[in-house]
CSV table of C-alpha atoms in Angstrom, one decimal:
chain,number,residue,atom,x,y,z
A,1,UNK,CA,-116.2,115.7,-96.5
A,2,UNK,CA,-113.7,113.3,-96.8
A,3,UNK,CA,-114.6,109.4,-96.5
A,4,UNK,CA,-111.4,109.0,-94.3
A,5,UNK,CA,-112.1,106.8,-91.2
A,6,UNK,CA,-113.4,109.3,-88.6
A,7,UNK,CA,-115.5,110.9,-91.0
A,8,UNK,CA,-117.2,107.6,-92.4
A,9,UNK,CA,-117.6,106.6,-88.5
A,10,UNK,CA,-119.2,110.0,-87.8
A,11,UNK,CA,-121.4,109.8,-91.2
A,12,UNK,CA,-123.0,106.2,-89.9
A,13,UNK,CA,-123.4,107.2,-86.6
A,14,UNK,CA,-125.1,110.7,-87.3
A,15,UNK,CA,-127.3,108.7,-90.2
A,16,UNK,CA,-128.7,106.2,-87.3
A,17,UNK,CA,-129.8,109.0,-85.3
A,18,UNK,CA,-131.7,110.4,-88.3
A,19,UNK,CA,-129.4,113.5,-89.4
A,20,UNK,CA,-129.7,114.1,-93.4
A,21,UNK,CA,-126.2,113.2,-94.4
A,22,UNK,CA,-124.6,113.8,-97.6
A,23,UNK,CA,-121.2,112.7,-97.7
A,24,UNK,CA,-118.7,114.0,-100.7
A,25,UNK,CA,-114.9,112.7,-101.3
A,26,UNK,CA,-112.7,114.6,-103.9
A,27,UNK,CA,-111.1,110.8,-104.8
A,28,UNK,CA,-112.8,108.1,-106.8
A,29,UNK,CA,-112.4,105.5,-104.1
A,30,UNK,CA,-113.2,105.5,-100.2
A,31,UNK,CA,-110.6,105.8,-97.4
A,32,UNK,CA,-109.1,109.5,-97.6
A,33,UNK,CA,-105.8,109.4,-96.5
A,34,UNK,CA,-106.8,105.8,-94.9
A,35,UNK,CA,-107.5,104.1,-98.0
A,36,UNK,CA,-106.5,101.3,-99.3
A,37,UNK,CA,-105.2,101.3,-103.0
A,38,UNK,CA,-104.8,98.5,-105.8
A,39,UNK,CA,-101.5,98.6,-107.9
A,40,UNK,CA,-102.8,101.4,-110.2
A,41,UNK,CA,-103.9,103.9,-107.9
A,42,UNK,CA,-100.9,103.1,-106.2
A,43,UNK,CA,-98.4,103.9,-109.1
A,44,UNK,CA,-100.9,106.8,-109.9
A,45,UNK,CA,-100.3,108.1,-106.7
A,46,UNK,CA,-96.9,107.8,-106.2
A,47,UNK,CA,-95.4,107.2,-109.6
A,48,UNK,CA,-97.3,109.8,-112.1
A,49,UNK,CA,-99.3,107.1,-113.6
A,50,UNK,CA,-96.6,104.8,-114.9
A,51,UNK,CA,-97.8,101.0,-115.6
A,52,UNK,CA,-96.9,99.0,-112.6
A,53,UNK,CA,-94.9,96.0,-113.6
A,54,UNK,CA,-96.1,92.8,-115.0
A,55,UNK,CA,-94.5,90.5,-112.5
A,56,UNK,CA,-96.1,92.2,-109.5
A,57,UNK,CA,-99.6,90.5,-110.6
A,58,UNK,CA,-102.9,91.4,-111.0
A,59,UNK,CA,-104.4,94.9,-110.0
A,60,UNK,CA,-106.9,93.8,-108.1
A,61,UNK,CA,-105.0,91.4,-105.9
A,62,UNK,CA,-103.6,94.8,-104.1
A,63,UNK,CA,-105.1,96.6,-101.4
A,64,UNK,CA,-102.3,98.6,-100.1
A,65,UNK,CA,-102.7,100.6,-96.7
A,66,UNK,CA,-101.7,104.5,-97.1
A,67,UNK,CA,-101.7,104.5,-93.4
A,68,UNK,CA,-100.2,101.8,-91.1
A,69,UNK,CA,-102.5,100.9,-88.1
A,70,UNK,CA,-103.8,98.0,-86.5
A,71,UNK,CA,-106.9,97.4,-84.3
A,72,UNK,CA,-106.8,96.3,-80.4
A,73,UNK,CA,-108.7,93.4,-80.3
A,74,UNK,CA,-110.2,95.1,-76.9
A,75,UNK,CA,-109.8,98.4,-78.4
A,76,UNK,CA,-112.3,101.3,-79.0
A,77,UNK,CA,-112.7,100.9,-82.6
A,78,UNK,CA,-113.8,97.1,-82.0
A,79,UNK,CA,-116.5,98.1,-79.4
A,80,UNK,CA,-117.9,100.7,-82.1
A,81,UNK,CA,-117.9,97.9,-84.7
A,82,UNK,CA,-119.8,95.6,-82.7
A,83,UNK,CA,-121.8,98.5,-81.7
A,84,UNK,CA,-123.5,99.6,-84.7
A,85,UNK,CA,-122.9,95.5,-86.1
A,86,UNK,CA,-120.8,97.0,-89.0
A,87,UNK,CA,-118.6,93.7,-88.1
A,88,UNK,CA,-121.2,92.0,-90.7
A,89,UNK,CA,-119.7,93.5,-93.4
A,90,UNK,CA,-116.0,92.7,-92.8
A,91,UNK,CA,-114.0,90.0,-92.3
A,92,UNK,CA,-111.1,90.1,-89.9
A,93,UNK,CA,-107.5,88.2,-89.1
A,94,UNK,CA,-105.2,88.1,-86.0
A,95,UNK,CA,-102.0,89.7,-86.4
A,96,UNK,CA,-99.5,86.7,-86.0
A,97,UNK,CA,-97.1,88.3,-83.7
A,98,UNK,CA,-95.8,91.3,-82.1
A,99,UNK,CA,-92.1,92.0,-81.8
A,100,UNK,CA,-89.7,95.1,-80.6
A,101,UNK,CA,-86.2,95.6,-81.7
A,102,UNK,CA,-83.7,95.5,-78.7
A,103,UNK,CA,-79.7,95.5,-78.8
A,104,UNK,CA,-79.6,95.0,-82.0
A,105,UNK,CA,-82.0,92.0,-82.4
A,106,UNK,CA,-85.4,91.5,-83.1
A,107,UNK,CA,-87.5,89.6,-80.3
A,108,UNK,CA,-90.5,88.7,-79.9
A,109,UNK,CA,-92.9,90.3,-77.3
A,110,UNK,CA,-94.0,87.2,-75.2
A,111,UNK,CA,-98.0,86.3,-75.9
A,112,UNK,CA,-97.6,83.6,-72.7
A,113,UNK,CA,-96.2,82.8,-69.4
A,114,UNK,CA,-93.9,80.0,-71.0
A,115,UNK,CA,-92.8,82.6,-73.7
A,116,UNK,CA,-91.9,85.0,-71.1
A,117,UNK,CA,-89.8,82.3,-69.3
A,118,UNK,CA,-87.9,82.0,-72.7
A,119,UNK,CA,-87.8,85.5,-73.5
A,120,UNK,CA,-84.1,86.7,-74.3
A,121,UNK,CA,-85.3,90.4,-73.6
A,122,UNK,CA,-84.8,90.0,-69.3
A,123,UNK,CA,-82.5,88.4,-67.6
A,124,UNK,CA,-83.7,85.9,-64.6
A,125,UNK,CA,-83.5,88.7,-61.8
A,126,UNK,CA,-85.1,91.3,-63.7
A,127,UNK,CA,-87.9,88.7,-65.1
A,128,UNK,CA,-88.8,88.7,-61.3
A,129,UNK,CA,-89.0,92.3,-60.7
A,130,UNK,CA,-90.7,92.5,-63.8
A,131,UNK,CA,-93.2,89.9,-62.8
A,132,UNK,CA,-93.7,92.1,-59.7
A,133,UNK,CA,-94.4,95.2,-61.6
A,134,UNK,CA,-97.5,93.4,-63.7
A,135,UNK,CA,-98.7,91.6,-60.7
A,136,UNK,CA,-98.7,95.3,-59.3
A,137,UNK,CA,-100.2,96.6,-62.7
A,138,UNK,CA,-103.1,94.0,-62.7
A,139,UNK,CA,-104.1,93.9,-59.2
A,140,UNK,CA,-104.3,97.4,-58.7
A,141,UNK,CA,-107.7,99.4,-57.8
A,142,UNK,CA,-108.1,103.2,-57.2
A,143,UNK,CA,-110.6,102.4,-54.5
A,144,UNK,CA,-108.6,99.5,-52.5
A,145,UNK,CA,-105.2,101.5,-50.8
A,146,UNK,CA,-104.3,97.7,-49.7
A,147,UNK,CA,-103.3,97.4,-53.5
A,148,UNK,CA,-101.3,100.6,-53.6
A,149,UNK,CA,-98.0,99.9,-52.1
A,150,UNK,CA,-97.9,103.4,-51.1
A,151,UNK,CA,-98.2,104.5,-54.6
A,152,UNK,CA,-101.1,106.4,-55.7
A,153,UNK,CA,-101.0,106.2,-59.7
A,154,UNK,CA,-103.7,108.8,-60.4
A,155,UNK,CA,-100.7,111.7,-59.4
A,156,UNK,CA,-97.4,109.2,-59.0
A,157,UNK,CA,-95.0,109.8,-62.6
A,158,UNK,CA,-94.5,106.9,-64.3
A,159,UNK,CA,-90.6,106.7,-64.2
A,160,UNK,CA,-91.4,107.0,-60.3
A,161,UNK,CA,-93.2,103.5,-60.4
A,162,UNK,CA,-90.6,102.4,-62.7
A,163,UNK,CA,-88.1,103.1,-60.0
A,164,UNK,CA,-90.1,101.6,-57.0
A,165,UNK,CA,-89.8,98.1,-58.9
A,166,UNK,CA,-86.2,98.7,-59.4
A,167,UNK,CA,-86.6,98.2,-63.2
A,168,UNK,CA,-83.9,98.5,-65.7
A,169,UNK,CA,-83.6,100.8,-68.6
A,170,UNK,CA,-84.1,98.2,-71.5
A,171,UNK,CA,-86.9,96.9,-69.7
A,172,UNK,CA,-88.6,100.2,-69.1
A,173,UNK,CA,-88.3,100.7,-72.9
A,174,UNK,CA,-89.6,97.6,-73.5
A,175,UNK,CA,-92.7,98.3,-71.3
A,176,UNK,CA,-93.2,101.9,-72.2
A,177,UNK,CA,-92.9,101.4,-76.1
A,178,UNK,CA,-93.9,97.5,-76.8
A,179,UNK,CA,-96.6,97.3,-74.6
A,180,UNK,CA,-98.2,100.7,-73.2
A,181,UNK,CA,-97.5,101.5,-77.1
A,182,UNK,CA,-96.1,105.1,-76.4
A,183,UNK,CA,-94.2,107.0,-79.3
A,184,UNK,CA,-91.9,108.8,-76.8
A,185,UNK,CA,-91.1,109.0,-73.5
A,186,UNK,CA,-92.6,112.1,-72.2
A,187,UNK,CA,-94.9,110.0,-70.6
A,188,UNK,CA,-92.3,109.0,-68.0
A,189,UNK,CA,-93.4,112.7,-66.3
A,190,UNK,CA,-97.1,111.8,-66.5
A,191,UNK,CA,-99.1,110.4,-63.9
A,192,UNK,CA,-99.0,106.5,-64.2
A,193,UNK,CA,-102.3,106.0,-64.5
A,194,UNK,CA,-102.2,107.0,-68.1
A,195,UNK,CA,-99.5,104.0,-68.7
A,196,UNK,CA,-101.4,101.6,-66.6
A,197,UNK,CA,-104.5,101.7,-68.4
A,198,UNK,CA,-102.6,101.1,-72.0
A,199,UNK,CA,-100.8,98.2,-70.3
A,200,UNK,CA,-104.2,96.7,-69.5
A,201,UNK,CA,-105.7,97.6,-72.9
A,202,UNK,CA,-102.7,95.7,-74.6
A,203,UNK,CA,-102.9,92.9,-72.2
A,204,UNK,CA,-106.7,92.6,-72.2
A,205,UNK,CA,-106.5,92.2,-75.9
A,206,UNK,CA,-103.6,89.7,-76.0
A,207,UNK,CA,-106.0,87.7,-73.9
A,208,UNK,CA,-108.9,87.6,-76.3
A,209,UNK,CA,-107.2,86.1,-79.2
A,210,UNK,CA,-103.8,85.4,-78.0
A,211,UNK,CA,-100.4,85.4,-80.2
A,212,UNK,CA,-101.0,89.0,-80.5
A,213,UNK,CA,-102.9,91.7,-79.5
A,214,UNK,CA,-103.9,93.4,-83.1
A,215,UNK,CA,-106.6,92.6,-85.9
A,216,UNK,CA,-106.7,93.4,-89.2
A,217,UNK,CA,-109.8,93.4,-91.9
A,218,UNK,CA,-109.0,91.3,-94.9
A,219,UNK,CA,-108.7,93.4,-98.0
A,220,UNK,CA,-107.2,96.1,-96.0
A,221,UNK,CA,-108.2,98.9,-94.0
A,222,UNK,CA,-109.8,101.1,-96.7
A,223,UNK,CA,-112.6,97.9,-96.0
A,224,UNK,CA,-113.6,99.8,-92.3
A,225,UNK,CA,-114.6,103.6,-94.0
A,226,UNK,CA,-116.2,101.6,-96.6
A,227,UNK,CA,-118.4,99.5,-93.8
A,228,UNK,CA,-119.1,102.8,-92.3
A,229,UNK,CA,-120.7,104.4,-95.2
A,230,UNK,CA,-122.8,101.2,-96.3
A,231,UNK,CA,-124.1,101.8,-92.6
A,232,UNK,CA,-125.1,105.4,-93.5
A,233,UNK,CA,-126.1,104.8,-96.9
A,234,UNK,CA,-128.3,102.1,-95.1
A,235,UNK,CA,-130.5,105.1,-93.1
A,236,UNK,CA,-130.3,107.5,-95.7
A,237,UNK,CA,-127.3,108.8,-96.1
A,238,UNK,CA,-125.6,110.0,-99.5
A,239,UNK,CA,-122.2,109.3,-100.7
A,240,UNK,CA,-120.6,111.1,-103.8
A,241,UNK,CA,-117.0,109.9,-104.7
A,242,UNK,CA,-115.0,111.7,-107.3
A,243,UNK,CA,-116.5,115.3,-106.2
A,244,UNK,CA,-114.6,118.2,-106.1
A,245,UNK,CA,-115.1,120.4,-103.3
A,246,UNK,CA,-114.4,124.2,-104.4
A,247,UNK,CA,-116.0,126.4,-101.6
A,248,UNK,CA,-117.4,126.0,-98.4
A,249,UNK,CA,-120.1,128.7,-98.3
A,250,UNK,CA,-120.3,131.2,-95.3
A,251,UNK,CA,-123.1,133.5,-94.2
A,252,UNK,CA,-122.7,135.6,-91.3
A,253,UNK,CA,-119.7,133.4,-90.3
A,254,UNK,CA,-121.3,130.5,-90.3
A,255,UNK,CA,-121.5,127.8,-92.7
A,256,UNK,CA,-124.6,127.8,-94.9
A,257,UNK,CA,-123.3,125.3,-97.8
A,258,UNK,CA,-120.7,123.4,-100.1
A,259,UNK,CA,-119.7,124.5,-103.4
A,260,UNK,CA,-119.1,122.3,-106.2
A,261,UNK,CA,-118.8,123.8,-109.7
A,262,UNK,CA,-122.1,125.3,-110.4
A,263,UNK,CA,-123.9,123.6,-107.7
A,264,UNK,CA,-124.4,124.3,-104.1
A,265,UNK,CA,-125.5,121.9,-101.3
A,266,UNK,CA,-127.2,123.5,-98.2
A,267,UNK,CA,-126.1,122.6,-95.0
A,268,UNK,CA,-125.9,123.8,-91.1
A,269,UNK,CA,-122.9,121.8,-90.2
A,270,UNK,CA,-119.5,120.5,-91.9
A,271,UNK,CA,-117.2,117.8,-90.9
A,272,UNK,CA,-114.1,117.4,-93.0
A,273,UNK,CA,-111.0,116.3,-92.7
A,274,UNK,CA,-107.7,118.8,-92.6
A,275,UNK,CA,-107.3,118.9,-96.3
A,276,UNK,CA,-110.8,120.2,-97.2
A,277,UNK,CA,-110.4,123.5,-94.7
A,278,UNK,CA,-106.4,123.9,-94.8
A,279,UNK,CA,-106.8,127.8,-93.6
A,280,UNK,CA,-108.2,126.6,-90.3
A,281,UNK,CA,-105.8,123.6,-89.4
A,282,UNK,CA,-102.1,123.9,-87.8
A,283,UNK,CA,-99.2,121.4,-88.7
A,284,UNK,CA,-98.4,119.7,-85.5
A,285,UNK,CA,-95.8,117.3,-86.8
A,286,UNK,CA,-94.8,115.7,-90.0
A,287,UNK,CA,-94.6,111.8,-90.6
A,288,UNK,CA,-92.8,109.7,-93.1
A,289,UNK,CA,-94.2,106.0,-94.3
A,290,UNK,CA,-92.2,103.8,-96.6
A,291,UNK,CA,-94.3,101.0,-98.3
A,292,UNK,CA,-92.3,98.2,-99.0
A,293,UNK,CA,-93.0,95.4,-101.3
A,294,UNK,CA,-91.1,92.3,-100.4
A,295,UNK,CA,-90.6,88.7,-101.7
A,296,UNK,CA,-90.6,87.1,-98.8
A,297,UNK,CA,-91.0,87.4,-94.8
A,298,UNK,CA,-89.2,89.7,-92.8
A,299,UNK,CA,-85.7,88.1,-91.2
A,300,UNK,CA,-86.1,86.7,-87.4
A,301,UNK,CA,-89.7,87.0,-87.2
A,302,UNK,CA,-90.2,83.3,-87.3
A,303,UNK,CA,-91.5,83.6,-91.0
A,304,UNK,CA,-94.9,85.3,-89.7
A,305,UNK,CA,-97.5,86.2,-92.4
A,306,UNK,CA,-97.8,89.1,-90.1
A,307,UNK,CA,-96.4,90.9,-87.4
A,308,UNK,CA,-95.8,94.6,-85.8
A,309,UNK,CA,-92.2,95.5,-84.9
A,310,UNK,CA,-91.2,98.6,-82.8
A,311,UNK,CA,-88.3,100.0,-82.5
A,312,UNK,CA,-88.2,101.8,-79.3
A,313,UNK,CA,-86.7,105.4,-79.8
A,314,UNK,CA,-83.5,104.7,-77.4
A,315,UNK,CA,-82.5,101.9,-79.2
A,316,UNK,CA,-81.6,104.2,-82.5
A,317,UNK,CA,-81.0,107.4,-80.6
A,318,UNK,CA,-83.9,108.9,-81.5
A,319,UNK,CA,-86.7,111.1,-79.6
A,320,UNK,CA,-90.1,109.0,-81.4
A,321,UNK,CA,-90.1,105.5,-82.1
A,322,UNK,CA,-90.1,103.7,-85.7
A,323,UNK,CA,-92.9,101.3,-86.6
A,324,UNK,CA,-93.2,98.6,-89.0
A,325,UNK,CA,-96.5,96.9,-89.8
A,326,UNK,CA,-96.4,94.0,-92.2
A,327,UNK,CA,-98.9,92.3,-93.7
A,328,UNK,CA,-99.1,89.5,-96.6
A,329,UNK,CA,-101.7,87.8,-99.1
A,330,UNK,CA,-103.2,85.8,-96.4
A,331,UNK,CA,-104.9,89.5,-95.7
A,332,UNK,CA,-105.7,89.7,-99.4
A,333,UNK,CA,-103.7,92.5,-99.5
A,334,UNK,CA,-101.0,91.4,-102.4
A,335,UNK,CA,-100.1,89.1,-104.4
A,336,UNK,CA,-99.6,85.6,-103.5
A,337,UNK,CA,-95.8,85.0,-102.8
A,338,UNK,CA,-95.3,89.0,-101.8
A,339,UNK,CA,-95.3,90.7,-98.7
A,340,UNK,CA,-96.2,94.2,-97.3
A,341,UNK,CA,-94.2,96.2,-94.8
A,342,UNK,CA,-94.9,99.7,-94.0
A,343,UNK,CA,-91.9,101.7,-92.1
A,344,UNK,CA,-93.3,104.6,-90.2
A,345,UNK,CA,-92.3,107.7,-87.6
A,346,UNK,CA,-92.3,111.0,-87.0
A,347,UNK,CA,-89.5,113.2,-88.7
A,348,UNK,CA,-87.3,115.0,-86.3
A,349,UNK,CA,-84.7,116.4,-89.0
A,350,UNK,CA,-84.2,117.1,-92.8
A,351,UNK,CA,-83.6,113.9,-94.2
A,352,UNK,CA,-86.6,112.0,-93.3
A,353,UNK,CA,-85.4,109.2,-95.4
A,354,UNK,CA,-82.4,108.6,-93.7
A,355,UNK,CA,-84.5,108.2,-90.1
A,356,UNK,CA,-86.4,105.2,-91.4
A,357,UNK,CA,-82.9,103.4,-92.3
A,358,UNK,CA,-82.6,101.4,-89.3
A,359,UNK,CA,-86.1,99.7,-90.0
A,360,UNK,CA,-85.7,99.6,-93.6
A,361,UNK,CA,-82.2,97.5,-93.0
A,362,UNK,CA,-84.4,95.2,-90.8
A,363,UNK,CA,-86.7,94.2,-93.8
A,364,UNK,CA,-84.0,92.1,-96.0
A,365,UNK,CA,-84.2,92.6,-99.8
A,366,UNK,CA,-87.0,95.3,-100.7
A,367,UNK,CA,-88.7,94.8,-104.3
A,368,UNK,CA,-90.1,98.1,-104.6
A,369,UNK,CA,-91.0,101.2,-102.0
A,370,UNK,CA,-93.3,103.8,-102.1
A,371,UNK,CA,-92.6,106.9,-100.0
A,372,UNK,CA,-94.8,109.1,-98.5
A,373,UNK,CA,-94.3,112.6,-96.3
A,374,UNK,CA,-97.3,113.7,-94.5
A,375,UNK,CA,-98.1,117.0,-92.3
A,376,UNK,CA,-100.2,116.0,-88.9
A,377,UNK,CA,-102.5,118.4,-88.7
A,378,UNK,CA,-105.3,119.8,-85.8
A,379,UNK,CA,-108.0,122.1,-86.1
A,380,UNK,CA,-107.1,125.9,-84.9
A,381,UNK,CA,-110.9,126.0,-83.5
A,382,UNK,CA,-113.7,123.8,-82.2
A,383,UNK,CA,-116.0,124.6,-85.0
A,384,UNK,CA,-119.1,125.9,-82.3
A,385,UNK,CA,-118.6,129.4,-84.2
A,386,UNK,CA,-118.6,128.5,-87.6
A,387,UNK,CA,-120.2,125.1,-87.6
A,388,UNK,CA,-117.3,123.4,-89.4
A,389,UNK,CA,-116.1,120.6,-87.4
A,390,UNK,CA,-112.3,119.4,-88.2
A,391,UNK,CA,-111.0,116.0,-87.7
A,392,UNK,CA,-107.2,115.5,-86.7
A,393,UNK,CA,-104.8,113.9,-89.0
A,394,UNK,CA,-104.2,110.2,-88.4
A,395,UNK,CA,-100.8,110.1,-86.2
A,396,UNK,CA,-97.9,107.9,-86.1
A,397,UNK,CA,-99.4,105.5,-83.5
A,398,UNK,CA,-99.9,102.0,-84.8
A,399,UNK,CA,-103.4,101.5,-83.7
A,400,UNK,CA,-106.8,103.1,-83.7
A,401,UNK,CA,-107.2,104.3,-80.2
A,402,UNK,CA,-106.4,108.0,-80.6
A,403,UNK,CA,-108.6,108.2,-83.6
A,404,UNK,CA,-111.6,106.8,-81.7
A,405,UNK,CA,-110.7,109.8,-79.4
A,406,UNK,CA,-111.2,112.1,-81.9
A,407,UNK,CA,-114.6,110.7,-83.0
A,408,UNK,CA,-116.1,111.2,-79.9
A,409,UNK,CA,-114.8,114.6,-79.6
A,410,UNK,CA,-116.1,115.4,-82.8
A,411,UNK,CA,-119.4,113.8,-82.2
A,412,UNK,CA,-119.7,115.6,-78.8
A,413,UNK,CA,-119.0,119.3,-80.8
A,414,UNK,CA,-121.1,118.7,-83.5
A,415,UNK,CA,-124.5,117.3,-81.4
A,416,UNK,CA,-123.6,118.7,-78.1
A,417,UNK,CA,-124.0,114.9,-76.6
A,418,UNK,CA,-121.3,112.4,-75.0
A,419,UNK,CA,-121.0,109.8,-77.8
A,420,UNK,CA,-123.0,106.5,-76.2
A,421,UNK,CA,-123.1,103.3,-78.3
A,422,UNK,CA,-126.3,102.2,-78.7
A,423,UNK,CA,-126.3,98.2,-79.8
A,424,UNK,CA,-127.8,98.1,-83.4
A,425,UNK,CA,-130.3,95.3,-84.2
A,426,UNK,CA,-128.5,92.3,-85.8
A,427,UNK,CA,-129.0,91.2,-89.2
A,428,UNK,CA,-131.3,88.6,-88.0
A,429,UNK,CA,-133.1,90.9,-85.9
A,430,UNK,CA,-133.9,93.3,-88.8
A,431,UNK,CA,-135.3,90.7,-91.2
A,432,UNK,CA,-137.7,89.1,-88.4
A,433,UNK,CA,-138.8,93.2,-87.9
A,434,UNK,CA,-139.4,93.6,-91.9
A,435,UNK,CA,-141.0,90.5,-92.0
A,436,UNK,CA,-143.2,90.8,-89.2
């Protein structure tokens, strides 16, 4: 229940395995919390259905993401897309640049050695120290002690590794937040292997296409759940949108069906997002997201058509980073001449709108903005007793790695097996098979 990305990936994977899948959503569009809305839907959700201004252009030119995330080019979601061949339904474009806020200025995250040499993020001597650190990360092999320099990353805290290389606070901020993409600084006390894996993912994603490590689907992120919904439908899955769910029906403590009005669909398992089972989840955080419509690219980003900008928490005296994701008409998400920027962060105070001001201040003139405050919830139980399996809310991270972790975790709980991605036949192979 709910056609969010997590649920749609699972319905696709389970349908391929021959499971009988019925997929319901109370909304009249795909995507749930991870949908992309046209102008009418956007104004219906945030402005009580008032009509959008005529100067914003045509309704169908807009596909506004409710949740701002990019795909790591070498990340888990890309692997799932390739293995299931859902890529046949989608087109992707690279995000043009990755930026970080430092000492009151926006700086580009270097995408090449030449950019690194010219980057204002570090002084000359610090660049040498950072180079030694990155070489260490690149060459480190757990099974080869000659690469360790006396450090066992499986147990040594990340803070100690930074100290070993004598890195400055600003550089640590940059590495931990702009490359490893940690949301806050608790990682410093955890084993360094976690951060090494994150830096390696960033670097390998960058190496695939250059410019930036991020990919984005044309027509918005809402295309991703729709792609997996098509996959499910090909393998016999049934989808019903605009179908309210009134009750999850239990017998002897186990789920036996789902009621909508007078109809009951019988089932032995339910997978849903937290909004369909509010009594079975707990709130772990709250997130604020501001969807901003702009008339031009944001200042100091080389006029790129898309970007990710990270404001590390230390730079604005916070506990959590502020993320800004920017896309434009070249991604088929808004009218020509307009840009979309979404500012988001974990809420820390009683005045969330004030918390995103440092991000909003970097955008230049804002034509309109839509504020969303949402709970980040996770299930209280693992679902083994009642067979109701609940996904986690989409967190404040800027990519889909945590979503893929949740997919794998749910898959194992639902089926009892570890998710092994089998290569689906390509379109050409399927057509040959049908012709034979």
